[in-house]
Tab-separated table of C-alpha atoms and ligand atoms in Angstrom:
chain	number	residue	atom	x	y	z
A	1	MET	CA	-11.843	-14.160	1.279
A	2	LYS	CA	-8.522	-13.990	-0.599
A	3	LEU	CA	-6.513	-10.778	-0.769
A	4	LEU	CA	-3.523	-9.590	-2.753
A	5	ILE	CA	-1.609	-6.722	-1.132
A	6	THR	CA	0.855	-4.481	-2.969
A	7	GLY	CA	3.516	-2.212	-1.429
A	8	SER	CA	3.657	-4.633	1.495
A	9	GLN	CA	6.542	-2.888	3.303
A	10	GLY	CA	4.580	0.342	3.748
A	11	GLN	CA	3.062	1.441	7.050
A	12	LEU	CA	-0.547	0.793	6.050
A	13	ALA	CA	0.214	-2.513	4.326
A	14	LYS	CA	1.925	-3.822	7.466
A	15	GLU	CA	-1.193	-3.098	9.528
A	16	ILE	CA	-3.465	-4.599	6.901
A	17	ILE	CA	-1.384	-7.763	6.922
A	18	ARG	CA	-1.511	-7.843	10.733
A	19	GLU	CA	-5.316	-7.489	10.687
A	20	VAL	CA	-5.759	-9.987	7.834
A	21	GLU	CA	-3.744	-12.567	9.759
A	22	LYS	CA	-5.836	-11.921	12.883
A	23	ARG	CA	-9.005	-12.514	10.886
A	24	GLY	CA	-7.580	-15.647	9.256
A	25	TYR	CA	-8.077	-14.479	5.648
A	26	GLU	CA	-5.949	-15.956	2.908
A	27	TYR	CA	-3.522	-13.436	1.404
A	28	ILE	CA	-0.465	-12.910	-0.729
A	29	ALA	CA	1.701	-9.834	-0.247
A	30	PHE	CA	4.107	-8.261	-2.737
A	31	ASP	CA	6.686	-5.687	-1.744
A	32	HIS	CA	8.113	-3.145	-4.186
A	33	GLY	CA	10.924	-5.512	-5.226
A	34	SER	CA	8.628	-8.453	-5.971
A	35	LEU	CA	5.916	-6.471	-7.772
A	36	ASP	CA	6.424	-3.040	-9.289
A	37	ILE	CA	2.925	-1.727	-9.976
A	38	ILE	CA	4.119	0.394	-12.883
A	39	ASP	CA	4.730	-2.807	-14.893
A	40	LEU	CA	1.389	-3.820	-16.438
A	41	GLU	CA	2.473	-7.307	-17.497
A	42	LYS	CA	3.853	-8.137	-14.042
A	43	VAL	CA	0.688	-6.783	-12.439
A	44	ARG	CA	-1.451	-8.903	-14.764
A	45	GLU	CA	0.663	-11.984	-13.991
A	46	ALA	CA	0.334	-11.443	-10.229
A	47	VAL	CA	-3.427	-10.901	-10.313
A	48	LYS	CA	-4.189	-13.639	-12.867
A	49	GLY	CA	-1.883	-16.063	-11.118
A	50	ASN	CA	-3.564	-15.620	-7.738
A	51	LEU	CA	-7.151	-14.654	-8.604
A	52	PRO	CA	-7.777	-12.726	-5.363
A	53	ASP	CA	-11.235	-11.465	-4.398
A	54	PHE	CA	-9.638	-8.111	-3.536
A	55	VAL	CA	-6.430	-6.373	-4.534
A	56	ILE	CA	-5.461	-3.884	-1.825
A	57	ASN	CA	-3.091	-1.343	-3.305
A	58	CYS	CA	-0.865	0.067	-0.574
A	59	ALA	CA	1.914	1.023	-3.001
A	60	ALA	CA	2.378	4.759	-3.430
A	61	TYR	CA	4.845	7.574	-3.979
A	62	ASN	CA	4.266	9.802	-0.947
A	63	ALA	CA	7.263	12.156	-1.077
A	64	VAL	CA	5.197	15.329	-1.457
A	65	ASP	CA	8.122	17.716	-2.013
A	66	ASN	CA	10.182	15.393	-4.215
A	67	ALA	CA	7.151	14.937	-6.477
A	68	GLU	CA	7.487	18.567	-7.618
A	69	GLU	CA	10.725	17.712	-9.437
A	70	ASP	CA	10.354	13.969	-9.906
A	71	TRP	CA	6.825	14.275	-11.273
A	72	GLU	CA	7.225	11.390	-13.718
A	73	THR	CA	7.851	8.896	-10.938
A	74	ALA	CA	4.943	10.314	-8.931
A	75	TYR	CA	2.642	10.047	-11.976
A	76	LEU	CA	3.871	6.531	-12.726
A	77	VAL	CA	3.409	5.140	-9.212
A	78	ASN	CA	0.302	7.088	-8.189
A	79	GLY	CA	-1.358	7.296	-11.604
A	80	ILE	CA	-0.221	4.519	-13.956
A	81	GLY	CA	0.189	1.977	-11.103
A	82	PRO	CA	-3.498	2.118	-10.082
A	83	LYS	CA	-4.425	2.134	-13.777
A	84	ASN	CA	-2.529	-1.138	-14.285
A	85	LEU	CA	-4.146	-2.629	-11.201
A	86	ALA	CA	-7.592	-1.543	-12.360
A	87	ILE	CA	-7.016	-3.199	-15.762
A	88	ALA	CA	-5.746	-6.426	-14.190
A	89	CYS	CA	-8.576	-6.508	-11.624
A	90	GLU	CA	-11.175	-6.009	-14.314
A	91	GLU	CA	-9.690	-8.883	-16.370
A	92	SER	CA	-9.623	-11.208	-13.352
A	93	LYS	CA	-12.887	-10.069	-11.742
A	94	SER	CA	-11.087	-8.920	-8.586
A	95	VAL	CA	-12.213	-5.844	-6.669
A	96	LEU	CA	-9.607	-3.083	-6.459
A	97	VAL	CA	-9.138	-1.285	-3.140
A	98	HIS	CA	-7.124	1.886	-3.610
A	99	TYR	CA	-6.138	4.801	-1.359
A	100	SER	CA	-6.011	8.478	-2.155
A	101	THR	CA	-5.457	11.631	-0.168
A	102	ASP	CA	-6.926	14.851	1.242
A	103	TYR	CA	-4.268	16.600	-0.913
A	104	VAL	CA	-6.554	16.207	-3.945
A	105	PHE	CA	-8.354	19.253	-2.478
A	106	ASP	CA	-7.068	22.823	-2.670
A	107	GLY	CA	-7.747	23.617	0.995
A	108	GLY	CA	-9.755	26.742	0.317
A	109	LYS	CA	-13.245	25.493	1.182
A	110	GLY	CA	-13.084	26.288	4.899
A	111	THR	CA	-15.523	23.538	5.907
A	112	PRO	CA	-14.964	19.755	5.807
A	113	TYR	CA	-14.560	18.224	2.352
A	114	THR	CA	-17.159	15.585	1.565
A	115	ILE	CA	-17.143	12.871	-1.081
A	116	ALA	CA	-19.340	15.192	-3.172
A	117	ASP	CA	-16.694	17.932	-3.374
A	118	ILE	CA	-14.701	18.437	-6.566
A	119	PRO	CA	-10.943	17.882	-6.219
A	120	ASN	CA	-8.579	20.641	-7.277
A	121	PRO	CA	-5.032	19.705	-6.253
A	122	ILE	CA	-2.445	22.450	-5.729
A	123	ASN	CA	0.671	20.301	-5.831
A	124	THR	CA	2.103	17.567	-8.054
A	125	TYR	CA	1.619	14.827	-5.486
A	126	GLY	CA	-2.093	15.716	-5.268
A	127	LYS	CA	-2.337	15.760	-9.067
A	128	SER	CA	-0.704	12.340	-9.311
A	129	LYS	CA	-3.107	10.878	-6.744
A	130	LEU	CA	-6.062	12.419	-8.570
A	131	LEU	CA	-4.854	10.806	-11.785
A	132	GLY	CA	-4.916	7.447	-9.983
A	133	GLU	CA	-8.450	8.139	-8.714
A	134	ARG	CA	-9.636	8.883	-12.241
A	135	PHE	CA	-8.171	5.693	-13.677
A	136	VAL	CA	-9.620	3.563	-10.889
A	137	GLN	CA	-13.063	5.117	-11.263
A	138	SER	CA	-13.170	4.988	-15.044
A	139	LEU	CA	-11.689	1.509	-15.530
A	140	SER	CA	-13.201	-0.482	-12.642
A	141	THR	CA	-16.683	-1.900	-12.418
A	142	LYS	CA	-16.300	-2.578	-8.697
A	143	TYR	CA	-13.820	-0.685	-6.558
A	144	PHE	CA	-13.257	0.917	-3.191
A	145	LEU	CA	-11.512	4.267	-3.410
A	146	ILE	CA	-10.583	5.481	0.062
A	147	ARG	CA	-9.204	8.976	0.705
A	148	VAL	CA	-7.155	9.265	3.877
A	149	SER	CA	-5.079	11.990	5.526
A	150	TRP	CA	-1.955	12.225	7.699
A	151	VAL	CA	-1.441	8.463	7.969
A	152	PHE	CA	0.788	7.421	10.856
A	153	GLY	CA	1.872	4.167	12.403
A	154	VAL	CA	4.909	2.309	13.669
A	155	GLY	CA	5.836	1.001	10.218
A	156	ASN	CA	7.276	4.149	8.657
A	157	ASP	CA	9.906	6.491	10.069
A	158	THR	CA	8.939	9.416	7.884
A	159	ASN	CA	5.362	9.956	9.052
A	160	PHE	CA	4.711	13.190	10.945
A	161	ALA	CA	4.205	11.575	14.367
A	162	LYS	CA	7.501	9.712	14.104
A	163	LYS	CA	9.243	12.881	12.887
A	164	VAL	CA	7.965	14.862	15.882
A	165	LEU	CA	9.371	12.203	18.232
A	166	LYS	CA	12.718	12.323	16.420
A	167	TRP	CA	12.880	16.143	16.394
A	168	ALA	CA	12.005	16.222	20.110
A	169	SER	CA	14.800	13.797	20.934
A	170	LYS	CA	17.349	16.124	19.310
A	171	ASN	CA	16.090	19.650	20.044
A	172	GLU	CA	14.946	21.798	22.925
A	173	THR	CA	12.810	24.088	20.797
A	174	LEU	CA	10.510	23.033	17.962
A	175	LYS	CA	8.427	25.068	15.546
A	176	VAL	CA	5.408	23.425	13.956
A	177	VAL	CA	2.853	24.951	11.600
A	178	ASP	CA	-0.613	25.801	12.883
A	179	ASP	CA	-2.024	26.778	9.482
A	180	GLN	CA	-2.278	23.268	8.050
A	181	ILE	CA	-5.445	21.615	9.282
A	182	SER	CA	-6.611	18.101	8.552
A	183	SER	CA	-6.880	14.926	10.577
A	184	PRO	CA	-4.482	12.157	11.593
A	185	THR	CA	-5.350	8.582	10.603
A	186	TYR	CA	-3.776	5.732	12.576
A	187	ALA	CA	-2.785	2.920	10.206
A	188	VAL	CA	-4.070	0.316	12.693
A	189	ASP	CA	-7.584	1.796	12.653
A	190	LEU	CA	-7.516	2.403	8.909
A	191	ALA	CA	-6.619	-1.253	8.294
A	192	LYS	CA	-9.555	-2.463	10.404
A	193	ALA	CA	-11.985	-0.023	8.805
A	194	THR	CA	-10.794	-1.040	5.313
A	195	LEU	CA	-11.431	-4.717	5.976
A	196	ASP	CA	-14.835	-3.951	7.497
A	197	LEU	CA	-15.704	-1.766	4.530
A	198	ILE	CA	-14.771	-4.192	1.765
A	199	LYS	CA	-16.963	-6.904	3.337
A	200	THR	CA	-20.049	-4.742	2.815
A	201	GLY	CA	-20.068	-4.812	-0.984
A	202	ALA	CA	-20.910	-1.086	-0.856
A	203	TYR	CA	-18.427	-0.142	-3.567
A	204	GLY	CA	-17.401	3.420	-4.289
A	205	LEU	CA	-15.654	6.470	-2.896
A	206	TYR	CA	-15.031	6.996	0.832
A	207	HIS	CA	-13.214	9.315	3.195
A	208	ILE	CA	-11.782	7.537	6.234
A	209	THR	CA	-10.090	9.592	8.937
A	210	SER	CA	-10.653	10.817	12.482
A	211	PRO	CA	-13.954	12.694	12.913
A	212	ILE	CA	-12.212	15.673	14.578
A	213	SER	CA	-9.770	18.027	12.851
A	214	CYS	CA	-6.551	19.523	14.204
A	215	SER	CA	-3.543	21.524	13.058
A	216	ARG	CA	-0.109	19.995	12.803
A	217	TYR	CA	0.849	22.173	15.779
A	218	GLU	CA	-2.000	20.801	17.941
A	219	TRP	CA	-1.108	17.253	16.987
A	220	ALA	CA	2.588	17.779	17.784
A	221	ARG	CA	1.674	19.421	21.106
A	222	TYR	CA	-0.408	16.400	22.094
A	223	ILE	CA	2.324	13.915	21.101
A	224	LEU	CA	4.888	15.867	23.119
A	225	GLU	CA	2.531	16.088	26.084
A	226	LEU	CA	2.076	12.307	26.020
A	227	ILE	CA	5.823	11.676	26.155
A	228	GLY	CA	6.383	14.350	28.816
A	229	TRP	CA	8.746	16.420	26.625
A	230	GLU	CA	10.077	19.410	28.504
A	231	GLY	CA	11.175	21.520	25.542
A	232	ASN	CA	9.581	24.559	23.985
A	233	LEU	CA	7.040	24.095	21.193
A	234	LEU	CA	6.228	27.178	19.115
A	235	PRO	CA	3.465	27.664	16.547
A	236	ALA	CA	4.645	28.696	13.081
A	237	LYS	CA	3.247	29.491	9.647
A	238	SER	CA	3.820	27.471	6.483
A	239	TYR	CA	5.619	30.355	4.727
A	240	GLU	CA	8.383	30.202	7.376
A	241	PHE	CA	9.537	26.843	5.976
A	242	LYS	CA	11.132	26.590	2.550
A	243	VAL	CA	9.571	23.526	0.915
A	244	LEU	CA	9.006	22.695	-2.744
A	245	ALA	CA	5.329	21.760	-2.634
A	246	LYS	CA	2.422	23.944	-1.526
A	247	ARG	CA	0.163	22.325	1.060
A	248	PRO	CA	-3.573	22.890	1.294
A	249	GLY	CA	-4.422	24.994	4.361
A	250	TYR	CA	-7.617	23.243	5.398
A	251	SER	CA	-8.031	19.751	3.960
A	252	PHE	CA	-10.056	18.083	6.700
A	253	MET	CA	-12.438	15.503	5.262
A	254	ASP	CA	-15.841	14.499	6.548
A	255	SER	CA	-16.085	10.697	6.780
A	256	PHE	CA	-19.724	10.499	5.690
A	257	PRO	CA	-20.995	7.828	4.900
A	258	ILE	CA	-18.520	5.574	6.670
A	259	ARG	CA	-20.585	5.244	9.887
A	260	GLU	CA	-23.698	4.550	7.824
A	261	THR	CA	-21.781	1.845	5.913
A	262	ILE	CA	-19.645	0.031	8.507
A	263	GLY	CA	-21.522	1.036	11.660
A	264	TYR	CA	-18.891	3.251	13.280
A	265	ASN	CA	-16.581	6.202	12.802
A	266	LEU	CA	-12.876	6.067	13.503
A	267	ASP	CA	-11.750	7.185	16.966
A	268	GLU	CA	-10.821	10.797	17.564
A	269	TRP	CA	-7.210	11.631	16.728
A	270	LYS	CA	-6.203	12.065	20.373
A	271	GLU	CA	-7.301	8.535	21.187
A	272	MET	CA	-5.501	7.163	18.115
A	273	THR	CA	-2.347	9.100	19.017
A	274	ARG	CA	-2.475	7.849	22.606
A	275	ARG	CA	-2.621	4.232	21.382
A	276	PHE	CA	0.221	4.891	18.919
A	277	ILE	CA	2.491	6.236	21.670
A	278	GLU	CA	1.613	3.197	23.781
A	279	GLU	CA	2.364	0.872	20.849
A	280	ILE	CA	5.663	2.506	20.029
A	281	GLY	CA	6.743	2.087	23.675
A	282	ASP	CA	10.472	2.194	24.268
A	283	GLU	CA	11.226	2.917	20.629
A	284	LYS	CA	10.391	6.609	21.257
B	301	LIG	N1	1.354	8.683	4.516
B	301	LIG	C1	0.418	9.612	4.497
B	301	LIG	O1	0.417	10.569	5.286
B	301	LIG	C2	-0.710	9.508	3.518
B	301	LIG	C3	-1.617	10.582	3.428
B	301	LIG	C4	-2.667	10.480	2.510
B	301	LIG	C5	-2.797	9.338	1.724
B	301	LIG	N2	-1.895	8.331	1.838
B	301	LIG	C6	-2.072	7.150	0.986
B	301	LIG	O2	-2.273	5.998	1.799
B	301	LIG	C7	-1.737	4.834	1.134
B	301	LIG	C8	-0.796	4.090	2.068
B	301	LIG	O3	0.309	4.940	2.340
B	301	LIG	P1	1.443	4.586	3.400
B	301	LIG	O4	1.540	5.732	4.322
B	301	LIG	O5	1.272	3.211	3.954
B	301	LIG	O6	2.690	4.610	2.426
B	301	LIG	P2	4.227	4.196	2.670
B	301	LIG	O7	4.468	3.808	4.085
B	301	LIG	O8	5.035	5.290	2.058
B	301	LIG	O9	4.358	2.892	1.770
B	301	LIG	C9	4.304	2.919	0.382
B	301	LIG	C10	4.926	1.631	-0.127
B	301	LIG	O10	4.803	1.611	-1.554
B	301	LIG	C11	5.992	1.035	-2.084
B	301	LIG	N3	6.162	1.421	-3.479
B	301	LIG	C12	6.598	2.608	-4.000
B	301	LIG	N4	6.616	2.557	-5.336
B	301	LIG	C13	6.165	1.315	-5.680
B	301	LIG	C14	5.950	0.656	-6.926
B	301	LIG	N5	6.209	1.270	-8.087
B	301	LIG	N6	5.483	-0.608	-6.904
B	301	LIG	C15	5.238	-1.246	-5.736
B	301	LIG	N7	5.440	-0.687	-4.524
B	301	LIG	C16	5.887	0.579	-4.505
B	301	LIG	C17	7.080	1.596	-1.186
B	301	LIG	O11	8.226	0.798	-1.289
B	301	LIG	P3	9.702	1.486	-1.359
B	301	LIG	O12	9.821	2.290	-0.093
B	301	LIG	O13	10.590	0.305	-1.438
B	301	LIG	O14	9.705	2.351	-2.583
B	301	LIG	C18	6.423	1.504	0.193
B	301	LIG	O15	6.680	0.252	0.801
B	301	LIG	C19	-1.094	5.385	-0.147
B	301	LIG	O16	-1.985	5.299	-1.229
B	301	LIG	C20	-0.840	6.852	0.171
B	301	LIG	O17	-0.737	7.659	-0.966
B	301	LIG	C21	-0.876	8.391	2.716
């Protein structure tokens, strides 16, 4: 099995590379500087020159608020990038593995979103990711399109879990919203599940996240409990924070049919968070 990984400095890519090395697969990794996915000719060159079985696209523009103003960059990286990869994969008979987000949903459903639900993004980031989904689905014969939510890991300082640890180190009181509900996804577990999934040949659309939902407040409370923080954590509402992009209120996704396809569901978010805090060790 030969893999080509894009966006190799990102938090998910780092875990995929770690897992790929453990499994002894052959791979080539490109960071942003060595392969910009918005450049079709460069993407073609990289895929044609390496002829991987799978291209795992970990490159993305994830700055949800910045995307409201810098929509062109968001559309280029999250929309045109996957389009270029889909074209190059099709030409080289590689399978494209691409990630999307729970933010393609509007958050109004009130029960878990399944792969049968119709996306209706309420912010520019969500729209840009949906554009990428559409290109991947319309241009690829064989693909894995994996929606994930609240990705966290040691490889990125701007994920929510890392931010909570940073805020807690500098403040005695924290306010975190309890009206945004989804599910954390540990990059380590997502990397393993991705590699197990792509082996199956069961191409198509998937949701991969923890099987239990939580609010950002509940997640923060658990993180702070694990590190023995003695400050004061208060629940808040989204409208109390001035941010550019609207967030869906309830964007928790059901992982069906991931268990039926790879034989297991991801761990619950508390277990994933506990392992993350253990992994991060003294760094916190
Ligand atoms: N993080 C989340 O909470 C979350 C939630 C839902 C879905 N997802 C999706 O999950 C996937 C993995 O995300 P992640 O959390 O691992 O992201 P990440 O840590 O932000 O990494 C993204 C990587 O993409 C690179 N990149 C940006 N523009 C690029 C371009 N034009 N060409 C090549 N590389 C480029 C970035 O490099 P530079 O930093 O050098 O620009 C960065 O190394 C993405 O598809 C993301 O949209 C993430």
